[in-house]
Amino acid sequence: MSNGLEVDPSELRGISVNSGVVAANLDVLLRLLRNAEGDGAAPGGGLDVVARLREVRTGWEERLATVRDEAADLEHRLDAAAGDFTAAEDGNRAELAAVGARLERGAAAP
Amino acid sequence: MITVSQLNAARPADFASEAGNWSQFATWAGTAKEFVDQEMADLLRERSGETVTAALGRVTVLADNCEYARLQSGLVAAALDGLAEELGDAQRRLRAALAEAAEHGYPVGEDGSVTFPEVPGADGGTGWPGGTAHQGGNGPVGDYLDSVRALIGGPHAITAHGLAQRLGRALRQAEEIDERYARTLAALVVEPGLRITSAMWADAGEDLRTVGAALTGLLSAADIPAGATPAENAAWWNGLSEREQDTYLALFPAAVGALDGLPATVRDRANRGVLEIEYARVSTELAEVRAREPAAGDPGHGDWQREHDRLAGQVRGMESIQRRLEAGGSGGLPETFLLAFATEGNGRAVVAVGNPDLADHTAVYVPGTGARLENVEGDLVRATRLWRESTVAAMGESVSTIMWLGYDAPQNAMPFEQGEIIPSATSRGYALDAAPALRDFAAGLETAAGGPDAGHTTVIGHSYGSTVVGAAAKDGGGLATDDIVAVGSPGMLVPYAKDLGVGDGHVWSMAAGTLDDIVPNAGRMFLGENDAGIGIGRYGIPYLKTDLVPNVPSDEQFGAHIMANDSTGHSAYWDENSQSLRNQSRVIAGRYDDVELG
């Protein structure tokens, strides 16, 4: 990471990509958790513990889905913010170039 | 009521397999936490602005979820492992009894009852009547009557009765297991939502106890070595399977995190969990105390205020540590490791800047009088500054600096401070009590790093902290370090540097002028040591040693290298860009020739 405190759009994009990595990982993890439930045949029919385990699994599936959505949303927002900063930077650069050109023309004038 | 068919058809191995899934989930969550911290949060912390602040807040929530998932899924895995093993045991007992019943040709009912045939008499009549034996569990009287009936019922009745008893015991065992683990898993159902609330962290502490209590006889805190050497601790840990290590980490993080000799990464993982849980617990307690503040002038207000301040101080200290842990990996600093943490006594916190297991140079900084959890911030800053300066001095070699608040330090140094006529800092007791812990910690670092030649170690004691270092090193104590630095020392309980066991060429002292730092002279009579007594001279002739003034490390006759310093007070030895900080750092980096002597 470069030093200084200004926002660097490329770094924001990097963090956005990483947030996407987290979201994608969570997607895989969720599939694994759901697959672990198998065909629904409980390993201990009639045992209370099976129902409680299902509640634990469902609870985590819901939370992980929420966390995955948050990571995905963060990915998109950071990417959009990086785009905004890039556009603003480009605008500033164009404005500075125009000011420079005007100054040069003024200096060249008799 | 669990039936014979249900227990017989249960698949304990599937619960074990499910435990494996949750264990993998815990591993994933731990890795994800590191990824989010290092590849997202650390990068954002180096920036500022509205966008960055908002993003950092959301990234922190992601990291919290990963850490919480790591702790909780580890507990689910441990519970399922326990369930699989205990249920498997009940099932084995049931199946053994069923097999015997089948051999005899006795039908077995769903409730575990065993039907047996009649035995014809010699005259063709009924010799012994047939019947059904029921499982026990009917209370002492009922069970007794069943036994009597069996005894007078003939050979089949006796055998069937025995089988019914065994089947009944297996079913009742399974029922108890089912009920216990169902209750345990119910406690581990996660709340919906995105944020990990303070109440959830506090509950996580309770969950540890719930799961630990459920796993009766399988894994126990008693199996964790207590009072063993760091090498023995390491041998125990290395002898566990990966799954067992995960289970111990999940169930007993405080005990595992405190074990000297274990890798820094393991201790860090354990202690971070403890910190989160303790922070939630103490914060909740503080909120409750605040809610019941007595009216001003109430006789109980003083006690209330003391309790309030104690808890508020602990919260403040834990927040300092959390901030320091979060800052690891950013701002040019390496990762930070929480090597020990507890709220007991004045608090315990051992924080390493950089991984000591991998460092070429490691320094352990021992703070002095007044050190406690609530004001740990200043000592963390010193360890961080030592890391930055030593890293420069080390010229490319790696450094780890550790803040070791591993003891209850005296809390006052001046008479009448905090109501004590004789200040506690004049007592040797704190240092002598702390010495074994410091010795074990240093030996643990050596073990985890791979032996005495794995790296170069320096132990730095400030003020009373140097007394602790002296207590740990004296009398052949064997403090595992290459160099010792005493800063503003009031005495090290030995008369000479050579008594510290590292060779007097490796003992360094730094003290400001007498007016800038009065501690060495103030402490000399209490914590310094003289060389008076009977000595044995040439030809074995005894002589009287008359050195009546106790030595402190800043005395020339003590025999340490006296380092130059520019400190303007007892607490200014770690000021940025100071000669004091630079010289300590050169010792840490082993650049002895560059140390400026005073």
PDB file of C-alpha atoms in Angstrom, chain A residues 1 4-8 11-16 18-19 74 78 81 85, chain B residues 36-60 62 326 329-331:
ATOM      1  CA  MET A   1       0.000   0.000   0.000  1.00  0.00           C
ATOM      2  CA  GLY A   4      -0.261   8.896   2.590  1.00  0.00           C
ATOM      3  CA  LEU A   5      -3.856   9.152   3.532  1.00  0.00           C
ATOM      4  CA  GLU A   6      -5.536   9.898   0.220  1.00  0.00           C
ATOM      5  CA  VAL A   7      -7.812   7.282  -1.237  1.00  0.00           C
ATOM      6  CA  ASP A   8      -6.164   5.280  -3.969  1.00  0.00           C
ATOM      7  CA  GLU A  11      -6.334  -0.049  -3.707  1.00  0.00           C
ATOM      8  CA  LEU A  12     -10.068   0.296  -3.189  1.00  0.00           C
ATOM      9  CA  ARG A  13     -10.531  -1.990  -6.162  1.00  0.00           C
ATOM     10  CA  GLY A  14      -8.130  -4.481  -4.609  1.00  0.00           C
ATOM     11  CA  ILE A  15     -10.108  -4.487  -1.372  1.00  0.00           C
ATOM     12  CA  SER A  16     -13.302  -4.780  -3.380  1.00  0.00           C
ATOM     13  CA  ASN A  18     -10.968  -9.346  -1.756  1.00  0.00           C
ATOM     14  CA  SER A  19     -14.475  -8.746  -0.485  1.00  0.00           C
ATOM     15  CA  LEU A  74     -19.262  -4.251  -0.079  1.00  0.00           C
ATOM     16  CA  LEU A  78     -16.075  -0.304  -3.074  1.00  0.00           C
ATOM     17  CA  ALA A  81     -16.418   4.208  -5.022  1.00  0.00           C
ATOM     18  CA  PHE A  85     -12.603   8.525  -7.327  1.00  0.00           C
TER      19      PHE A  85
ATOM     20  CA  VAL B  36     -10.168 -10.056   6.125  1.00  0.00           C
ATOM     21  CA  ASP B  37      -7.836  -8.528   8.729  1.00  0.00           C
ATOM     22  CA  GLN B  38      -4.724  -8.517   6.589  1.00  0.00           C
ATOM     23  CA  GLU B  39      -6.026  -8.036   3.060  1.00  0.00           C
ATOM     24  CA  MET B  40      -8.866  -5.668   3.792  1.00  0.00           C
ATOM     25  CA  ALA B  41      -8.939  -4.044   7.252  1.00  0.00           C
ATOM     26  CA  ASP B  42      -5.180  -3.390   7.513  1.00  0.00           C
ATOM     27  CA  LEU B  43      -5.165  -1.685   4.112  1.00  0.00           C
ATOM     28  CA  LEU B  44      -8.141   0.491   4.981  1.00  0.00           C
ATOM     29  CA  ARG B  45      -6.628   1.514   8.328  1.00  0.00           C
ATOM     30  CA  GLU B  46      -3.790   3.196   6.493  1.00  0.00           C
ATOM     31  CA  ARG B  47      -6.252   5.524   4.803  1.00  0.00           C
ATOM     32  CA  SER B  48      -8.773   8.060   5.955  1.00  0.00           C
ATOM     33  CA  GLY B  49     -11.942   9.663   4.703  1.00  0.00           C
ATOM     34  CA  GLU B  50     -15.636   8.965   4.847  1.00  0.00           C
ATOM     35  CA  THR B  51     -15.609   6.133   2.341  1.00  0.00           C
ATOM     36  CA  VAL B  52     -12.745   4.396   4.105  1.00  0.00           C
ATOM     37  CA  THR B  53     -14.296   4.785   7.571  1.00  0.00           C
ATOM     38  CA  ALA B  54     -17.605   3.383   6.382  1.00  0.00           C
ATOM     39  CA  ALA B  55     -15.892   0.512   4.582  1.00  0.00           C
ATOM     40  CA  LEU B  56     -13.724  -0.275   7.608  1.00  0.00           C
ATOM     41  CA  GLY B  57     -16.797  -0.485   9.825  1.00  0.00           C
ATOM     42  CA  ARG B  58     -18.364  -3.023   7.504  1.00  0.00           C
ATOM     43  CA  VAL B  59     -15.144  -4.998   7.092  1.00  0.00           C
ATOM     44  CA  THR B  60     -14.840  -5.187  10.878  1.00  0.00           C
ATOM     45  CA  LEU B  62     -17.133  -9.375   8.480  1.00  0.00           C
ATOM     46  CA  GLU B 326      -6.039  -4.529  14.919  1.00  0.00           C
ATOM     47  CA  GLY B 329       0.068  -5.595   9.783  1.00  0.00           C
ATOM     48  CA  SER B 330      -0.521  -1.938   8.971  1.00  0.00           C
ATOM     49  CA  GLY B 331       1.481   1.245   9.356  1.00  0.00           C
TER      50      GLY B 331
END
